[in-house]
Coordinates of C-alpha atoms and ligand atoms in Angstrom, one line a residue:
M1 CA -22.3 40.1 10.0
Y2 CA -21.2 42.6 7.4
K3 CA -20.7 42.1 3.7
L4 CA -19.3 44.2 0.9
T5 CA -21.1 44.9 -2.3
I6 CA -19.1 46.2 -5.2
H7 CA -20.4 47.5 -8.6
G8 CA -17.3 46.9 -10.7
G9 CA -15.8 48.1 -13.9
K10 CA -14.8 51.6 -12.9
A11 CA -11.2 52.8 -13.3
L12 CA -9.9 54.0 -9.9
S13 CA -8.3 57.5 -9.6
G14 CA -7.3 59.8 -6.8
T15 CA -5.0 59.9 -3.8
I16 CA -5.1 57.9 -0.5
K17 CA -2.8 57.6 2.5
T18 CA -1.4 54.3 3.8
A19 CA -2.0 53.4 7.4
G20 CA 0.7 52.3 9.8
S21 CA 1.9 48.7 9.4
K22 CA -0.1 45.9 11.0
N23 CA 3.0 43.6 11.1
S24 CA 5.0 46.3 12.8
S25 CA 2.3 47.4 15.3
L26 CA 1.7 43.9 16.6
P27 CA 5.3 42.9 17.6
I28 CA 5.9 46.4 19.0
L29 CA 2.8 46.3 21.1
F30 CA 4.0 42.9 22.5
A31 CA 7.5 44.5 23.0
S32 CA 5.9 47.0 25.4
I33 CA 5.9 44.1 27.9
L34 CA 9.7 44.3 28.1
A35 CA 9.7 48.0 29.2
D36 CA 9.6 49.2 32.8
T37 CA 7.6 52.3 31.8
P38 CA 4.7 52.9 29.3
I39 CA 5.2 53.4 25.6
T40 CA 3.3 55.7 23.2
L41 CA 2.9 54.3 19.7
T42 CA 1.9 56.6 16.9
N43 CA 0.8 55.9 13.3
T44 CA -1.0 52.8 14.6
P45 CA -3.7 51.4 12.2
H46 CA -7.3 50.9 13.2
L47 CA -7.5 47.1 12.7
S48 CA -9.1 44.3 14.5
D49 CA -5.7 42.5 15.0
V50 CA -4.5 45.6 16.9
S51 CA -7.7 45.4 19.1
T52 CA -7.1 41.7 19.6
T53 CA -3.5 42.4 20.8
L54 CA -4.7 45.1 23.2
R55 CA -7.4 42.8 24.5
L56 CA -4.8 40.1 25.1
L57 CA -2.5 42.6 26.9
M58 CA -5.4 44.0 29.0
N59 CA -6.3 40.4 30.0
M60 CA -2.8 40.1 31.4
G61 CA -3.0 43.3 33.3
A62 CA -1.9 46.0 30.9
E63 CA -3.7 49.4 30.4
F64 CA -4.0 51.5 27.4
I65 CA -5.4 54.9 26.3
L66 CA -6.3 55.9 22.8
E67 CA -4.6 59.3 23.0
S68 CA -5.7 60.6 19.5
D69 CA -6.9 59.1 16.3
N70 CA -3.8 56.9 15.8
A71 CA -1.7 57.3 19.0
L72 CA -1.8 54.6 21.7
F73 CA -0.5 55.0 25.2
V74 CA 0.2 51.4 26.4
D75 CA 1.3 50.4 29.9
S76 CA 2.2 46.7 29.9
S77 CA 5.0 47.3 32.4
K78 CA 3.5 45.4 35.3
L79 CA 1.5 42.3 34.1
T80 CA -0.4 40.5 36.8
N81 CA -1.5 37.4 34.8
L82 CA 1.1 35.6 32.8
V83 CA -1.4 33.4 30.8
A84 CA -2.3 34.1 27.2
D85 CA -5.7 32.4 27.0
Y86 CA -6.8 30.2 24.1
H87 CA -9.9 32.3 23.5
L88 CA -7.8 35.3 22.6
V89 CA -4.9 33.5 21.0
K90 CA -7.0 31.4 18.6
T91 CA -8.3 34.5 16.7
M92 CA -4.8 35.8 15.9
R93 CA -1.7 33.7 15.3
A94 CA 0.6 36.6 16.0
S95 CA -0.4 36.3 19.7
I96 CA 2.5 33.8 19.9
L97 CA 4.7 37.0 20.1
V98 CA 3.6 37.4 23.7
L99 CA 5.8 34.4 24.6
G100 CA 9.3 35.8 24.2
P101 CA 8.7 39.1 26.1
I102 CA 6.8 37.6 29.1
L103 CA 9.4 34.8 29.5
A104 CA 12.3 37.3 29.3
K105 CA 10.7 39.7 31.8
Y106 CA 9.0 37.4 34.3
G107 CA 10.8 34.1 33.9
R108 CA 7.7 32.1 33.1
A109 CA 4.8 32.1 30.7
K110 CA 1.7 30.0 29.7
V111 CA 0.6 30.7 26.2
S112 CA -2.0 28.9 24.2
L113 CA -0.8 27.1 21.0
P114 CA -2.2 29.2 18.1
G115 CA -3.2 26.1 16.1
G116 CA -3.5 25.9 12.3
C117 CA -5.1 28.4 10.0
A118 CA -6.6 28.7 6.6
I119 CA -3.3 29.2 4.8
G120 CA -1.5 26.2 6.2
T121 CA -0.4 24.4 9.4
R122 CA 2.0 27.2 10.5
P123 CA 3.8 25.4 13.3
V124 CA 5.6 27.3 16.1
D125 CA 8.4 24.8 16.6
L126 CA 11.1 27.2 15.6
H127 CA 9.9 29.8 18.2
L128 CA 10.1 27.1 20.9
K129 CA 13.4 25.6 19.8
S130 CA 15.2 28.9 19.7
L131 CA 13.9 30.0 23.1
E132 CA 15.1 26.6 24.5
E133 CA 18.5 27.4 23.1
L134 CA 18.5 30.5 25.3
G135 CA 18.0 28.2 28.2
A136 CA 14.2 28.1 28.6
T137 CA 12.5 24.9 29.6
I138 CA 9.4 24.4 27.5
E139 CA 6.6 21.8 27.7
V140 CA 3.6 21.6 25.6
K141 CA 0.5 20.1 27.2
N142 CA -3.3 20.4 26.9
G143 CA -2.9 22.9 24.0
Y144 CA -0.7 25.3 26.0
I145 CA 3.0 26.2 25.9
Y146 CA 4.5 26.2 29.4
A147 CA 7.8 28.1 29.4
Q148 CA 10.2 28.8 32.3
A149 CA 13.7 30.3 32.5
K150 CA 15.2 31.7 35.7
T151 CA 17.7 33.5 33.4
L152 CA 17.9 33.5 29.7
I153 CA 21.4 33.2 28.5
G154 CA 22.6 34.6 25.1
A155 CA 23.5 32.0 22.5
E156 CA 24.3 31.4 18.8
I157 CA 21.0 30.6 17.1
Y158 CA 20.7 29.3 13.6
F159 CA 17.2 29.2 12.1
D160 CA 16.7 26.3 9.6
Q161 CA 14.1 28.3 7.9
V162 CA 13.6 32.1 7.6
T163 CA 10.7 33.0 9.8
V164 CA 9.4 36.4 10.6
T165 CA 7.6 36.0 14.0
A166 CA 10.1 33.5 15.4
T167 CA 12.9 36.0 14.6
E168 CA 10.9 38.6 16.4
N169 CA 10.0 36.4 19.4
L170 CA 13.6 35.4 19.9
L171 CA 15.1 38.9 19.5
M172 CA 12.6 40.3 22.0
A173 CA 13.6 37.6 24.5
A174 CA 17.3 38.2 23.8
T175 CA 17.2 41.9 24.7
L176 CA 16.9 41.0 28.4
A177 CA 19.0 37.9 28.3
K178 CA 22.4 37.6 29.9
G179 CA 25.2 38.0 27.4
T180 CA 25.1 38.1 23.6
T181 CA 22.7 36.4 21.2
T182 CA 23.5 36.0 17.6
I183 CA 20.6 35.1 15.2
H184 CA 21.8 33.5 12.0
N185 CA 19.4 33.3 9.0
A186 CA 17.2 35.9 10.6
A187 CA 14.2 37.3 8.6
Q188 CA 15.0 40.7 7.1
E189 CA 11.5 42.1 6.7
P190 CA 11.1 45.9 7.2
E191 CA 8.8 45.2 10.1
I192 CA 11.6 43.4 11.9
C193 CA 13.8 46.5 11.3
D194 CA 11.0 48.6 12.8
L195 CA 10.8 46.4 15.9
C196 CA 14.6 46.5 16.3
N197 CA 14.7 50.3 15.9
C198 CA 11.9 50.6 18.5
L199 CA 13.7 48.2 20.9
N200 CA 17.0 50.1 20.5
K201 CA 15.2 53.4 21.3
M202 CA 13.9 51.6 24.4
G203 CA 17.6 50.9 25.4
A204 CA 18.2 47.5 23.7
K205 CA 21.5 46.8 21.9
I206 CA 20.7 45.2 18.6
F207 CA 23.2 45.3 15.7
G208 CA 23.0 44.1 12.1
I209 CA 19.5 45.5 11.7
G210 CA 18.2 44.7 8.2
T211 CA 20.6 41.9 7.6
S212 CA 20.3 38.1 8.1
I213 CA 22.6 38.2 11.2
L214 CA 21.3 40.0 14.2
V215 CA 23.5 40.5 17.2
I216 CA 21.7 41.3 20.5
E217 CA 23.7 42.3 23.6
G218 CA 21.4 41.7 26.5
V219 CA 20.7 44.7 28.8
E220 CA 19.3 44.9 32.4
S221 CA 16.1 46.7 31.6
L222 CA 14.3 48.6 28.9
N223 CA 12.3 51.9 29.1
G224 CA 9.1 53.1 27.5
V225 CA 9.5 55.4 24.5
S226 CA 7.4 57.2 21.9
Y227 CA 7.7 55.5 18.6
S228 CA 6.0 55.9 15.2
V229 CA 5.2 52.7 13.3
C230 CA 6.4 52.4 9.7
P231 CA 3.8 52.5 6.9
D232 CA 2.0 49.3 5.8
R233 CA 3.7 48.2 2.5
I234 CA 1.2 45.4 1.9
E235 CA -1.8 47.8 2.3
A236 CA -0.1 50.3 -0.1
A237 CA 0.7 47.6 -2.6
T238 CA -2.9 46.2 -2.5
Y239 CA -4.3 49.7 -3.5
L240 CA -1.7 49.9 -6.3
V241 CA -3.0 46.6 -7.6
A242 CA -6.5 47.9 -7.3
A243 CA -5.6 50.8 -9.6
A244 CA -3.8 48.4 -12.0
I245 CA -6.6 45.9 -12.2
T246 CA -9.1 48.7 -13.1
S247 CA -6.7 50.3 -15.6
G248 CA -6.7 53.4 -13.4
S249 CA -4.3 55.9 -12.0
I250 CA -3.7 56.6 -8.2
T251 CA -1.3 58.1 -5.8
V252 CA -0.6 56.4 -2.5
K253 CA 1.0 58.6 0.2
N254 CA 2.7 57.8 3.5
I255 CA 4.8 55.0 2.1
R256 CA 8.4 53.9 2.0
Y257 CA 8.8 52.8 -1.6
Q258 CA 12.3 51.4 -0.8
S259 CA 10.7 48.5 1.0
M260 CA 8.4 47.7 -2.0
R261 CA 10.9 47.2 -4.8
A262 CA 9.9 43.6 -5.7
V263 CA 6.2 44.5 -6.0
L264 CA 7.0 47.7 -7.9
G265 CA 9.1 45.8 -10.3
K266 CA 6.2 43.5 -11.1
L267 CA 3.8 46.4 -11.5
I268 CA 6.2 47.9 -14.1
E269 CA 6.3 44.5 -15.8
I270 CA 2.5 44.5 -16.1
G271 CA 2.7 47.8 -17.9
A272 CA 2.1 50.4 -15.2
D273 CA 3.8 53.7 -15.3
I274 CA 5.3 54.1 -11.8
K275 CA 6.6 57.3 -10.3
T276 CA 8.1 57.3 -6.8
R277 CA 8.6 60.5 -4.7
N278 CA 9.9 61.0 -1.2
N279 CA 7.0 59.3 0.5
S280 CA 4.5 58.6 -2.3
I281 CA 4.0 56.3 -5.3
T282 CA 1.9 57.1 -8.3
L283 CA 0.7 54.3 -10.6
D284 CA -0.8 55.1 -13.9
M285 CA -2.0 52.4 -16.3
K286 CA -2.9 55.1 -18.9
G287 CA -6.1 53.1 -19.6
R288 CA -4.2 50.0 -20.6
R289 CA -5.0 46.4 -19.8
P290 CA -2.3 44.8 -17.6
K291 CA 0.1 42.2 -19.0
A292 CA 0.4 38.9 -17.2
V293 CA 3.4 38.4 -14.9
N294 CA 5.2 35.3 -13.5
I295 CA 5.8 35.4 -9.8
K296 CA 7.5 33.3 -7.1
T297 CA 6.9 34.3 -3.5
S298 CA 9.9 34.3 -1.2
T299 CA 11.3 36.0 1.8
Y300 CA 12.2 39.8 1.9
P301 CA 13.5 41.5 -0.2
N302 CA 11.9 39.1 -2.7
F303 CA 8.2 39.1 -3.7
P304 CA 6.0 38.8 -0.6
T305 CA 3.5 36.0 0.0
D306 CA 1.2 38.6 1.4
M307 CA 0.8 40.0 -2.2
Q308 CA 0.4 36.6 -3.9
A309 CA -3.5 36.5 -3.9
Q310 CA -3.8 40.1 -5.1
F311 CA -1.5 39.5 -8.1
T312 CA -3.4 36.3 -8.9
A313 CA -6.6 38.4 -9.3
L314 CA -4.6 40.8 -11.5
N315 CA -3.3 38.0 -13.7
A316 CA -6.8 36.7 -14.0
I317 CA -7.8 39.6 -16.2
A318 CA -4.3 40.3 -17.6
E319 CA -3.3 39.8 -21.2
G320 CA -1.4 36.5 -21.6
H321 CA -0.5 33.4 -19.7
S322 CA 1.2 33.4 -16.3
S323 CA 2.2 31.3 -13.3
I324 CA 2.4 32.2 -9.7
T325 CA 4.4 29.9 -7.3
E326 CA 3.7 30.1 -3.6
N327 CA 6.8 29.1 -1.6
I328 CA 6.0 30.2 1.9
F329 CA 2.7 28.7 2.9
E330 CA 1.4 25.4 1.6
N331 CA -2.2 26.2 1.4
R332 CA -2.5 29.8 0.5
F333 CA -4.9 29.3 -2.4
M334 CA -8.4 29.8 -0.9
H335 CA -9.1 32.6 -3.4
I336 CA -8.6 30.3 -6.4
P337 CA -12.1 28.6 -6.4
E338 CA -13.8 32.0 -5.7
L339 CA -12.0 33.8 -8.5
A340 CA -12.9 30.9 -10.8
R341 CA -16.5 31.5 -9.9
M342 CA -16.1 35.0 -11.4
G343 CA -14.8 33.5 -14.7
A344 CA -11.1 33.4 -14.0
D345 CA -9.2 30.6 -15.9
L346 CA -6.9 29.3 -13.1
T347 CA -5.4 25.8 -12.7
L348 CA -3.7 24.9 -9.5
E349 CA -0.9 22.3 -9.7
G350 CA 1.1 21.7 -6.5
N351 CA 2.1 25.1 -5.3
T352 CA 1.8 26.8 -8.6
V353 CA -1.3 28.6 -10.1
F354 CA -1.3 28.6 -13.9
C355 CA -3.5 31.4 -15.4
R356 CA -4.8 32.2 -18.8
G357 CA -5.9 35.9 -18.6
V358 CA -9.5 36.5 -19.6
E359 CA -10.9 39.8 -21.1
S360 CA -13.2 40.3 -18.1
L361 CA -14.6 38.8 -14.9
T362 CA -18.3 38.8 -13.9
G363 CA -19.6 39.8 -10.5
A364 CA -20.6 36.9 -8.2
H365 CA -21.5 36.1 -4.6
L366 CA -18.2 35.2 -2.8
M367 CA -16.9 34.1 0.6
A368 CA -13.9 35.8 2.2
T369 CA -11.6 33.1 3.7
D370 CA -8.4 34.7 5.0
L371 CA -7.0 38.2 5.0
R372 CA -5.1 38.5 1.8
A373 CA -7.4 36.1 -0.1
S374 CA -10.3 38.4 0.8
A375 CA -8.3 41.4 -0.6
S376 CA -7.9 39.6 -3.9
L377 CA -11.7 39.1 -4.1
V378 CA -12.3 42.8 -3.5
L379 CA -9.8 43.6 -6.3
A380 CA -11.5 41.1 -8.7
G381 CA -14.9 42.7 -7.8
L382 CA -13.6 46.2 -8.6
A383 CA -12.6 44.9 -12.1
A384 CA -15.6 42.7 -12.8
N385 CA -18.7 43.5 -14.8
G386 CA -21.8 43.7 -12.6
T387 CA -22.2 43.3 -8.8
T388 CA -20.0 41.3 -6.5
T389 CA -21.0 40.5 -2.9
I390 CA -18.3 39.4 -0.4
E391 CA -19.3 37.8 2.9
R392 CA -17.3 37.5 6.1
V393 CA -15.7 40.9 5.8
Y394 CA -14.2 40.5 9.3
H395 CA -11.2 38.9 7.6
L396 CA -10.5 42.1 5.8
D397 CA -10.9 44.2 8.9
R398 CA -7.9 42.3 10.4
G399 CA -5.5 44.0 8.0
Y400 CA -7.2 46.8 6.0
E401 CA -8.3 50.0 7.8
T402 CA -11.7 51.1 6.5
I403 CA -11.1 49.5 3.1
E404 CA -14.4 50.6 1.6
E405 CA -13.9 54.2 2.6
K406 CA -10.4 54.3 1.0
L407 CA -11.7 52.7 -2.2
K408 CA -14.6 55.1 -2.3
L409 CA -12.1 58.0 -2.1
L410 CA -10.7 56.5 -5.3
G411 CA -14.1 56.4 -7.0
A412 CA -15.0 52.8 -6.4
Q413 CA -18.7 51.9 -6.0
I414 CA -18.5 49.8 -2.8
E415 CA -20.7 49.6 0.3
R416 CA -20.6 47.7 3.6
V417 CA -24.0 46.4 4.4
Q418 CA -25.3 44.4 7.3
D419 CA -26.9 40.9 6.7
Ligands
UD1_501 C1 4.6 36.6 9.1 C2 3.6 37.7 8.8 C3 2.7 37.3 7.7 C4 3.5 36.9 6.5 C5 4.6 35.9 6.8 C6 5.5 35.6 5.7 C7 3.2 38.8 10.9 C8 2.3 39.1 12.1 N1 2.8 38.0 10.0 O1 3.9 35.5 9.5 O2 1.8 38.4 7.3 O3 2.7 36.3 5.5 O4 5.3 36.4 8.0 O5 6.1 36.8 5.3 O6 4.3 39.4 10.8 N2 7.5 28.1 10.2 C9 7.7 26.8 10.8 N3 7.9 26.8 12.1 C10 7.9 28.0 12.9 C11 7.6 29.2 12.3 C12 7.4 29.2 10.9 O7 7.8 25.8 10.1 O8 8.1 27.8 14.1 C13 7.2 28.1 8.7 C14 5.8 28.6 8.4 O9 4.9 27.5 8.4 C15 6.0 29.1 7.0 C16 7.4 29.7 7.0 O10 8.0 29.1 8.2 O11 6.0 28.1 6.0 C17 7.4 31.2 7.2 O12 6.5 31.6 8.2 P1 6.7 32.8 9.1 O13 7.7 33.8 8.5 O14 7.0 32.4 10.5 O15 5.3 33.5 9.1 P2 4.6 34.3 10.3 O16 5.7 34.9 11.1 O17 3.6 33.4 10.9

């Protein structure tokens, strides 16, 4: 197992490039099942979640070729095994995205239930209910979802709760359904727009992209295309916070700042000087200590839950008192006790973390727990005095491409070492 060691206290400076989005790549790879010919995906990130998706698709009969550094040729057009096995699904909850596409294309699917995870119970009831509303028969037994539908029929679907992957699962299934499906209260995340744009390029008819009402006119078939995945806004924002927490100055390239407004607003509030250009953002703290900010996580376009842990680390060393309320996942606070071990003054009450900013943190031996919590520990380590060691780095590798290499480019003293 690998761990990271960080010698903190150095202001970051320099320029890095954001990778393609994890949360776009995964649904689009699953959407390849819907196509009758192969797809080529460019700007794909090197992440273990992408490898897990490819392993799952290969296990079902797909083939892929890594054509160049970040271009993937994927042929999922003729699957031979319609079972998504527990051993593959359990490592990545987004594997549930296989359900809609196989059901729509082959009329049946057997997919392992993903189970709970560190940040909460994360049920899949809305995925199943909405597919049933398209006419699927679904049974859950022995930890597996058994789904069948001779023909999926378009319907009016209303989600009680805004959910990203259930919106994606349903809209993928609806592309090959008979008639029109309308999804009310759909999630509006940029990664959903990316999936819709890719599906439309493949021949789907999706309208209302980027709004809470998606209208999908079912088509007979879809074709493989070449598609470039959008940049990863969460990765980009994490590096901007890394610069802010170290009172540094960096430029992040290959971004779409328009999808990052809520986070950029908070970075301006902490005292950062932000300059956006066509496809880059420069953050400059001008050597200043950040000011504490209050945050409430919510659905897009509001402040993303995937940046909550990173801003908690930032508030830990910021000037002043703050509160951060987590409204999406009930247990997304695994980073709190670890940050407290570094000297952070944090109190958790219900779903709100109250923070009194301290002048500095001290390096400590820490345990990574989930993807974004782990990122917050790296950020805290960059700001802390002394050495921080973070174990279980595999959590970070799910969503950050070579994190230590990018941070080194910005002048951080960070190493990946084997136990
Ligand atoms: C996706 C993102 C994840 C992000 C999250 C919220 C991917 C691969 N992952 O996760 O990075 O943190 O959106 O922006 O895109 N819920 C139910 N029943 C369901 C589905 C969801 O109760 O059937 C609840 C969840 O428990 C949660 C809320 O709805 O409380 C929102 O979750 P959801 O948007 O579905 O998150 P994911 O799609 O799993």
